[in-house]
Amino acid sequence: MKATALFLALGPVVLATPFPQPDSAAVYPNGITMSLQGRKIDRDVSALRRRSSPCPRNVPLDTWLRYGEDMQWYANFTVGTPPQTLTALIDPGSQDFVFPGVQCGSSCGTHNRFDSAKSTSFSPLPGVRSELGYGTGGTPVPLDFSHVVGANATAYTDTVCLGGLCQPDTPINVADTYSPELNDQPMDGIFGVAYAQGGEDPKPSWWKSVVDSGKVPSAEISFYVVPGKPHSSELTLGGRDPTKYHGPVTTLDLDEVSSTGYGAYIIDLPAIYIDGKRVTNSTAPGRPPLPYGSINLDYGSSVVAAPSLEAARELYSRISPKIQVIDPLGAWGAPCDVLDRVKKDVVFTFGSTGKLQRNMTLAKEDLNVGPYPGLNGICQAVIIHFGNVTNFNRYSPNKNPGWIVGSPVTKNYYTTYDEQKFKYTVATPNWRVSDPAHRF
């Protein structure tokens, strides 16, 4: 979920769980029994440093389920001194940090609100008001840009904590107005955890400040989500949790230029396959493959967004001609029973040509995202077309067509984002014990 400006939130405080990395000399949760013998206390400075070295932090995630489908994952965090708790979507596709203030009226519904007057660490600077807009929403339904989808907010600073990691003087955006799309989400706001200083807001993000201050061992952010389970998912800040995945690990290169310029995680998309066959451009002479693309890896989006109507049409023509445009905003769908009957896996190849690549599967079970509002008996398919998703490719010298690949694909993998080293790592989550058909 990439905003044209900014957006965040917070919730009831949950203590994060630090854990050691595999190559550390620490004890794992399953326990290691060691015999002990008396000795003098070792006051060697290096030993003290080892004991105080930072560890990754595990943060519980809750799942927003709609029509039985996973929409978003969100966590509890705090803002201010003493801390005030709210909930927020954890969004690696953005640096934006927005949540409601006490001045927000009915447009913020029943969401928790931050009261700056009760925080001794709050600063009213810079005090700049902004109209903050988003390109994708919390559900797969395309956004209506006849009005701003986002918030009216004012920029301040305060202490913000997530997973026990507290950072003072964090830029925050306190909203006094929410659009209906934001109010309808169960979480209070949006917590952007992109690392790079890019896009429209050059200030360091909360996550970059945490990394630069040495509170965690690395800039890695890892997601372990269990589809269909409301309280079983986990975010790891500063590394990976080896108890949550198994098998080989694939580390891919991000597009450094685009990722830095846009302030998000951008990776190459050289090919797409359906039924084992590469998707081509059926209207061009010789039916060449779809153009080499770029992907915004946006866990905060509950859709896959194609860069054009034509690209979406090529994908759906390989699944079923009965899937048609159902909304001028870019939604596609079909009668619900038809969509369930014709659904197929869609496989995206991640990674640059000539370098390490990995196929990532949009599972056929996730193609149907449920009834489309206002259309009786019609269900929406998860792939939409959305013309302005290509704006991040302006940072790329190749100007590749821009796609957004959100949680419908990435939730089926254990994924790690590292924009400091410009790497994206993929592994098999432990909840997926076997994959006999090699779909993933």
Coordinates of C-alpha atoms in Angstrom, one line a residue:
M1 CA 0.0 0.0 0.0
K2 CA 2.0 3.0 -1.3
A3 CA 0.8 6.4 -0.3
T4 CA 1.4 9.6 -2.2
A5 CA 2.3 11.1 1.1
L6 CA 1.9 9.4 4.5
F7 CA -0.3 7.1 6.8
L8 CA 0.0 4.9 10.2
A9 CA -1.4 3.4 13.5
L10 CA -0.9 1.5 16.8
G11 CA -2.7 -0.9 19.4
P12 CA -2.7 -2.8 22.8
V13 CA 0.9 -3.4 23.8
V14 CA 2.2 -6.9 23.1
L15 CA 5.8 -7.7 24.2
A16 CA 8.0 -8.8 21.3
T17 CA 10.0 -12.0 21.7
P18 CA 13.7 -11.6 20.9
F19 CA 15.4 -14.7 19.6
P20 CA 18.9 -15.7 18.6
Q21 CA 20.1 -16.3 15.1
P22 CA 21.3 -19.8 14.0
D23 CA 24.9 -18.8 14.1
S24 CA 24.8 -17.4 17.6
A25 CA 25.8 -19.2 20.8
A26 CA 22.4 -18.6 22.4
V27 CA 19.8 -21.0 23.7
Y28 CA 16.8 -21.8 21.5
P29 CA 13.2 -22.1 22.8
N30 CA 13.3 -25.9 22.7
G31 CA 16.1 -25.8 25.3
I32 CA 19.6 -27.0 25.6
T33 CA 20.8 -28.7 28.8
M34 CA 24.3 -27.8 29.9
S35 CA 26.3 -28.9 32.9
L36 CA 27.7 -26.0 34.9
Q37 CA 30.7 -25.6 37.2
G38 CA 31.7 -22.8 39.5
R39 CA 34.2 -20.3 38.3
K40 CA 35.2 -16.7 38.7
I41 CA 32.9 -14.1 37.1
D42 CA 34.2 -13.2 33.7
R43 CA 34.3 -9.4 33.5
D44 CA 35.9 -9.3 30.1
V45 CA 34.5 -6.4 28.1
S46 CA 34.1 -8.5 25.0
A47 CA 32.0 -11.0 26.9
L48 CA 29.7 -8.2 28.1
R49 CA 29.3 -7.0 24.6
R50 CA 28.4 -10.4 23.3
R51 CA 25.7 -10.7 26.0
S52 CA 24.3 -7.3 25.2
S53 CA 24.3 -7.6 21.4
P54 CA 21.0 -6.9 19.8
C55 CA 18.6 -9.7 18.8
P56 CA 15.8 -9.8 16.3
R57 CA 12.3 -9.3 17.7
N58 CA 9.2 -11.4 17.1
V59 CA 5.9 -9.4 17.0
P60 CA 2.5 -11.2 16.9
L61 CA 0.3 -10.3 14.0
D62 CA -3.5 -10.5 13.8
T63 CA -5.2 -11.3 10.5
W64 CA -8.1 -9.3 9.0
L65 CA -10.4 -11.9 7.3
R66 CA -13.1 -10.9 4.9
Y67 CA -15.4 -13.5 3.2
G68 CA -12.9 -16.0 4.5
E69 CA -10.0 -14.5 2.6
D70 CA -6.9 -12.9 4.2
M71 CA -6.9 -9.1 3.7
Q72 CA -4.2 -7.6 5.9
W73 CA -2.0 -8.3 8.9
Y74 CA -1.7 -5.9 11.8
A75 CA 0.1 -5.5 15.1
N76 CA -0.1 -3.5 18.3
F77 CA 2.3 -0.6 19.0
T78 CA 2.5 2.5 21.1
V79 CA 3.1 6.2 20.7
G80 CA 3.9 8.8 23.3
T81 CA 5.1 9.0 26.9
P82 CA 3.4 7.3 28.8
P83 CA 2.6 5.0 25.9
Q84 CA -0.8 5.0 24.2
T85 CA -1.7 1.9 22.3
L86 CA -3.3 1.5 18.9
T87 CA -3.2 -1.1 16.1
A88 CA -1.7 -0.8 12.6
L89 CA -1.3 -2.5 9.3
I90 CA 2.4 -3.5 9.0
D91 CA 3.3 -2.2 5.5
P92 CA 6.8 -2.9 4.0
G93 CA 5.6 -1.2 0.8
S94 CA 5.6 2.2 2.5
Q95 CA 7.4 4.4 5.0
D96 CA 4.1 6.1 5.9
F97 CA 3.1 6.3 9.6
V98 CA -0.5 7.5 10.2
F99 CA -3.1 7.1 12.9
P100 CA -6.2 9.0 14.2
G101 CA -5.9 11.9 16.7
V102 CA -8.5 12.8 19.3
Q103 CA -9.5 15.7 17.0
C104 CA -10.8 13.1 14.4
G105 CA -14.6 13.0 14.5
S106 CA -17.1 10.6 13.1
S107 CA -14.9 9.8 10.0
C108 CA -12.6 7.8 12.3
G109 CA -15.5 5.7 13.6
T110 CA -14.6 3.6 16.7
H111 CA -10.9 3.6 16.1
N112 CA -8.5 4.3 18.9
R113 CA -7.2 7.9 18.9
F114 CA -3.9 9.4 20.0
D115 CA -4.1 12.3 22.5
S116 CA -0.9 14.4 22.1
A117 CA -1.7 16.5 25.2
K118 CA -1.1 13.4 27.3
S119 CA 2.4 12.7 25.9
T120 CA 5.5 14.4 27.5
S121 CA 7.6 13.3 24.5
F122 CA 5.4 14.8 21.9
S123 CA 6.7 17.6 19.7
P124 CA 4.3 19.9 17.6
L125 CA 7.0 20.3 14.9
P126 CA 7.1 20.4 12.0
G127 CA 3.3 20.9 12.2
V128 CA 2.8 20.6 8.4
R129 CA -0.7 19.6 7.2
S130 CA -1.1 17.2 4.3
E131 CA -3.7 15.4 2.4
L132 CA -2.4 11.8 2.3
G133 CA -3.6 9.5 -0.4
Y134 CA -3.1 5.8 -1.2
G135 CA -2.9 3.8 -4.4
T136 CA -4.4 0.6 -3.1
G137 CA -6.7 -0.2 -0.2
G138 CA -7.2 -2.7 2.4
T139 CA -9.5 -4.9 0.3
P140 CA -9.2 -6.0 -3.4
V141 CA -11.9 -3.7 -4.5
P142 CA -10.3 -1.0 -6.7
L143 CA -10.3 2.5 -5.2
D144 CA -12.5 5.3 -6.5
F145 CA -10.2 8.2 -7.1
S146 CA -13.1 10.7 -7.5
H147 CA -12.3 11.4 -3.9
V148 CA -9.0 11.2 -1.9
V149 CA -8.5 7.7 -0.4
G150 CA -6.5 8.4 2.7
A151 CA -6.5 11.0 5.5
N152 CA -6.0 14.6 6.3
A153 CA -3.3 14.7 8.9
T154 CA -0.6 16.9 10.5
A155 CA 3.0 15.9 10.8
Y156 CA 4.6 15.8 14.3
T157 CA 7.2 13.8 16.1
D158 CA 7.0 11.5 19.2
T159 CA 8.4 8.3 20.6
V160 CA 7.1 5.2 18.8
C161 CA 7.5 1.6 19.9
L162 CA 6.9 -1.7 18.0
G163 CA 8.0 -5.1 19.3
G164 CA 9.8 -3.5 22.2
L165 CA 11.9 -1.3 19.9
C166 CA 11.3 2.3 20.8
Q167 CA 12.6 5.2 18.7
P168 CA 12.3 8.8 19.9
D169 CA 11.5 11.8 17.6
T170 CA 9.8 9.5 15.1
P171 CA 7.9 11.4 12.3
I172 CA 4.2 10.7 12.8
N173 CA 1.1 11.9 11.0
V174 CA -1.9 12.4 13.2
A175 CA -5.2 12.4 11.3
D176 CA -8.2 14.6 11.8
T177 CA -10.2 13.1 8.9
Y178 CA -10.3 9.5 7.4
S179 CA -11.8 8.5 4.1
P180 CA -14.5 5.7 4.4
E181 CA -12.0 3.1 3.1
L182 CA -9.6 3.7 6.0
N183 CA -12.4 3.9 8.6
D184 CA -13.8 0.5 7.4
Q185 CA -10.5 -1.3 8.2
P186 CA -10.3 -3.0 11.6
M187 CA -6.9 -1.6 12.4
D188 CA -6.5 2.0 13.5
G189 CA -3.8 3.1 11.0
I190 CA -0.8 2.1 8.9
F191 CA 2.7 1.5 10.0
G192 CA 5.1 1.7 7.1
V193 CA 8.3 -0.2 7.7
A194 CA 10.1 0.4 4.4
Y195 CA 13.8 1.2 5.0
A196 CA 15.0 3.5 2.3
Q197 CA 14.6 7.3 2.2
G198 CA 12.7 7.7 -1.0
G199 CA 9.4 8.8 -2.6
E200 CA 7.8 12.0 -1.5
D201 CA 9.0 12.0 2.1
P202 CA 12.8 12.2 2.5
K203 CA 12.8 11.9 6.3
P204 CA 14.2 8.7 7.8
S205 CA 11.4 6.2 8.5
W206 CA 10.9 4.6 12.0
W207 CA 12.5 1.4 10.7
K208 CA 15.6 3.1 9.2
S209 CA 16.1 5.0 12.5
V210 CA 15.9 1.8 14.5
V211 CA 18.4 0.0 12.3
D212 CA 20.8 2.9 12.2
S213 CA 20.7 3.2 16.0
G214 CA 21.9 -0.4 16.3
K215 CA 18.8 -1.7 18.2
V216 CA 18.6 -4.7 15.8
P217 CA 21.4 -6.8 14.1
S218 CA 20.2 -6.2 10.5
A219 CA 17.7 -4.3 8.4
E220 CA 15.8 -7.6 7.6
I221 CA 12.0 -7.7 8.1
S222 CA 10.4 -11.1 7.9
F223 CA 6.8 -12.2 7.5
Y224 CA 5.4 -15.5 8.6
V225 CA 1.7 -15.6 8.0
V226 CA -0.7 -18.5 8.4
P227 CA -3.6 -18.1 5.9
G228 CA -7.1 -18.3 7.4
K229 CA -5.8 -18.1 11.0
P230 CA -6.7 -14.9 12.9
H231 CA -3.9 -15.0 15.6
S232 CA -1.1 -17.3 14.3
S233 CA 1.1 -15.0 12.2
E234 CA 4.3 -13.2 13.1
L235 CA 6.6 -10.3 12.1
T236 CA 10.3 -10.5 12.8
L237 CA 12.3 -7.3 13.0
G238 CA 16.0 -7.4 12.4
G239 CA 16.4 -10.9 11.0
R240 CA 14.7 -14.3 10.4
D241 CA 13.1 -16.8 12.8
P242 CA 14.5 -20.2 11.8
T243 CA 11.8 -22.0 13.7
K244 CA 9.2 -20.7 11.2
Y245 CA 10.6 -22.1 7.9
H246 CA 12.3 -25.1 6.4
G247 CA 14.1 -26.3 3.3
P248 CA 16.2 -24.2 0.9
V249 CA 16.4 -20.4 1.1
T250 CA 16.4 -18.3 -2.0
T251 CA 17.9 -14.8 -1.9
L252 CA 17.0 -12.5 -4.8
D253 CA 18.4 -9.1 -5.8
L254 CA 16.1 -6.1 -5.6
D255 CA 16.3 -3.3 -8.2
E256 CA 18.5 -0.9 -6.2
V257 CA 17.8 2.2 -8.3
S258 CA 14.0 1.9 -8.2
S259 CA 13.9 0.7 -4.6
T260 CA 15.9 3.6 -3.4
G261 CA 14.1 6.2 -5.5
Y262 CA 10.6 5.0 -4.7
G263 CA 11.3 4.1 -1.0
A264 CA 9.9 0.5 -1.4
Y265 CA 10.9 -3.0 -2.4
I266 CA 11.1 -3.3 -6.2
I267 CA 12.1 -6.5 -8.0
D268 CA 12.3 -7.6 -11.7
L269 CA 9.4 -9.6 -13.3
P270 CA 10.8 -11.3 -16.4
A271 CA 7.9 -13.8 -17.0
I272 CA 4.4 -15.0 -16.0
Y273 CA 3.1 -18.5 -16.6
I274 CA -0.3 -20.2 -16.6
D275 CA -0.7 -23.9 -17.2
G276 CA 3.1 -24.1 -17.6
K277 CA 3.0 -21.8 -20.6
R278 CA 4.4 -18.3 -20.7
V279 CA 1.8 -15.5 -21.0
T280 CA 2.2 -13.7 -24.3
N281 CA 0.9 -10.6 -26.0
S282 CA -1.8 -12.1 -28.3
T283 CA -2.4 -8.9 -30.2
A284 CA 1.3 -8.3 -31.2
P285 CA 2.9 -9.9 -34.3
G286 CA 4.5 -13.2 -33.4
R287 CA 2.8 -13.2 -30.0
P288 CA 5.8 -12.1 -28.0
P289 CA 5.9 -12.6 -24.2
L290 CA 4.5 -9.8 -22.0
P291 CA 7.0 -7.1 -21.6
Y292 CA 9.7 -7.4 -18.9
G293 CA 8.2 -5.8 -15.8
S294 CA 9.0 -4.5 -12.4
I295 CA 7.1 -5.5 -9.2
N296 CA 6.4 -3.4 -6.1
L297 CA 6.5 -6.1 -3.4
D298 CA 3.7 -4.7 -1.3
Y299 CA 2.5 -6.8 1.6
G300 CA 0.1 -4.0 2.5
S301 CA -1.9 -4.6 -0.7
S302 CA -4.5 -7.4 -0.9
V303 CA -4.4 -7.5 -4.7
V304 CA -2.2 -8.2 -7.7
A305 CA -2.3 -5.1 -9.9
A306 CA -1.4 -5.3 -13.6
P307 CA 0.0 -2.2 -15.2
S308 CA -2.8 -2.0 -17.9
L309 CA -6.1 -3.4 -18.9
E310 CA -4.4 -5.2 -21.8
A311 CA -2.0 -7.0 -19.4
A312 CA -4.8 -8.1 -17.2
R313 CA -6.8 -9.3 -20.2
E314 CA -3.9 -11.5 -21.4
L315 CA -3.7 -13.2 -18.0
Y316 CA -7.5 -13.8 -17.7
S317 CA -7.7 -15.0 -21.3
R318 CA -5.5 -17.9 -20.3
I319 CA -7.8 -18.8 -17.4
S320 CA -11.3 -18.3 -18.8
P321 CA -12.9 -15.9 -21.3
K322 CA -15.8 -15.7 -18.8
I323 CA -13.7 -13.5 -16.5
Q324 CA -14.5 -10.0 -17.6
V325 CA -14.2 -6.4 -16.4
I326 CA -16.9 -5.8 -13.8
D327 CA -16.0 -2.2 -12.8
P328 CA -14.5 0.7 -14.7
L329 CA -12.1 1.2 -11.8
G330 CA -10.2 -2.0 -12.8
A331 CA -11.9 -5.0 -11.2
W332 CA -12.4 -8.3 -13.0
G333 CA -14.8 -11.1 -12.1
A334 CA -17.4 -13.6 -13.1
P335 CA -20.4 -15.4 -11.6
C336 CA -19.2 -16.9 -8.3
D337 CA -19.7 -20.5 -9.3
V338 CA -18.0 -20.0 -12.6
L339 CA -15.0 -18.3 -11.0
D340 CA -14.5 -21.2 -8.6
R341 CA -14.8 -23.7 -11.4
V342 CA -12.3 -22.2 -13.9
K343 CA -9.6 -20.9 -11.4
K344 CA -5.9 -21.7 -12.1
D345 CA -2.6 -21.0 -10.6
V346 CA -0.7 -18.0 -11.9
V347 CA 3.1 -18.2 -11.6
F348 CA 5.3 -15.1 -11.4
T349 CA 9.1 -15.3 -12.0
F350 CA 10.9 -13.0 -9.5
G351 CA 14.4 -11.8 -10.1
S352 CA 16.6 -10.4 -12.9
T353 CA 17.5 -12.3 -16.0
G354 CA 21.0 -13.8 -15.7
K355 CA 20.7 -13.8 -11.9
L356 CA 19.1 -16.0 -9.3
Q357 CA 15.3 -16.3 -9.8
R358 CA 12.4 -17.9 -8.1
N359 CA 8.9 -18.7 -9.3
M360 CA 6.2 -17.4 -6.9
T361 CA 2.7 -18.9 -7.2
L362 CA -0.6 -17.1 -6.9
A363 CA -2.6 -20.1 -5.8
K364 CA -5.9 -20.8 -7.6
E365 CA -7.6 -21.0 -4.2
D366 CA -6.9 -17.3 -3.8
L367 CA -8.2 -16.2 -7.2
N368 CA -11.8 -15.7 -6.0
V369 CA -11.8 -12.9 -3.3
G370 CA -15.6 -13.0 -2.8
P371 CA -18.8 -11.2 -3.8
Y372 CA -18.3 -7.8 -5.5
P373 CA -20.3 -5.0 -3.8
G374 CA -23.5 -4.1 -5.7
L375 CA -23.3 -7.0 -8.2
N376 CA -25.6 -9.8 -7.2
G377 CA -24.0 -13.3 -7.8
I378 CA -20.8 -11.8 -9.1
C379 CA -17.4 -12.5 -7.4
Q380 CA -14.2 -10.6 -7.9
A381 CA -11.0 -12.1 -9.1
V382 CA -7.9 -10.9 -7.2
I383 CA -6.0 -9.5 -10.2
I384 CA -7.0 -6.0 -11.1
H385 CA -5.7 -3.5 -13.6
F386 CA -4.6 -0.1 -12.3
G387 CA -3.0 2.3 -14.7
N388 CA -1.1 4.5 -12.3
V389 CA 0.8 1.6 -10.6
T390 CA 3.6 2.2 -13.1
N391 CA 4.7 5.5 -11.4
F392 CA 7.5 3.7 -9.5
N393 CA 9.2 2.7 -12.8
R394 CA 10.2 6.4 -13.4
Y395 CA 13.3 5.6 -11.2
S396 CA 14.3 2.7 -13.4
P397 CA 16.5 3.4 -16.4
N398 CA 14.5 0.7 -18.3
K399 CA 11.1 2.1 -17.5
N400 CA 9.6 -1.4 -17.2
P401 CA 5.8 -1.8 -16.8
G402 CA 5.0 -1.6 -13.1
W403 CA 3.1 -4.4 -11.3
I404 CA 2.0 -4.6 -7.7
V405 CA 2.2 -8.0 -6.1
G406 CA 0.6 -8.1 -2.7
S407 CA -0.2 -10.6 0.0
P408 CA -2.2 -13.0 -2.2
V409 CA 1.1 -14.2 -3.5
T410 CA 3.6 -13.6 -0.8
K411 CA 1.5 -15.0 2.1
N412 CA 2.2 -18.5 0.9
Y413 CA 6.0 -18.1 1.6
Y414 CA 8.2 -17.1 4.4
T415 CA 9.6 -13.8 3.1
T416 CA 12.3 -11.4 4.2
Y417 CA 12.8 -7.9 3.0
D418 CA 16.2 -6.2 3.3
E419 CA 16.4 -2.9 1.5
Q420 CA 19.7 -2.0 3.2
K421 CA 21.4 -4.8 1.2
F422 CA 18.7 -4.7 -1.5
K423 CA 17.8 -8.4 -1.0
Y424 CA 14.5 -10.3 -1.0
T425 CA 14.6 -13.8 0.6
V426 CA 12.0 -16.6 0.2
A427 CA 11.6 -19.9 2.0
T428 CA 8.9 -22.5 2.7
P429 CA 6.9 -21.7 5.8
N430 CA 6.5 -24.5 8.4
W431 CA 2.7 -24.5 8.1
R432 CA 3.1 -25.8 4.5
V433 CA 4.5 -29.2 5.3
S434 CA 4.6 -30.6 1.8
D435 CA 4.1 -29.5 -1.7
P436 CA 3.9 -32.7 -3.8
A437 CA 2.7 -30.9 -6.9
H438 CA 5.6 -28.3 -6.6
R439 CA 3.1 -25.5 -6.9
F440 CA 5.2 -23.2 -4.7

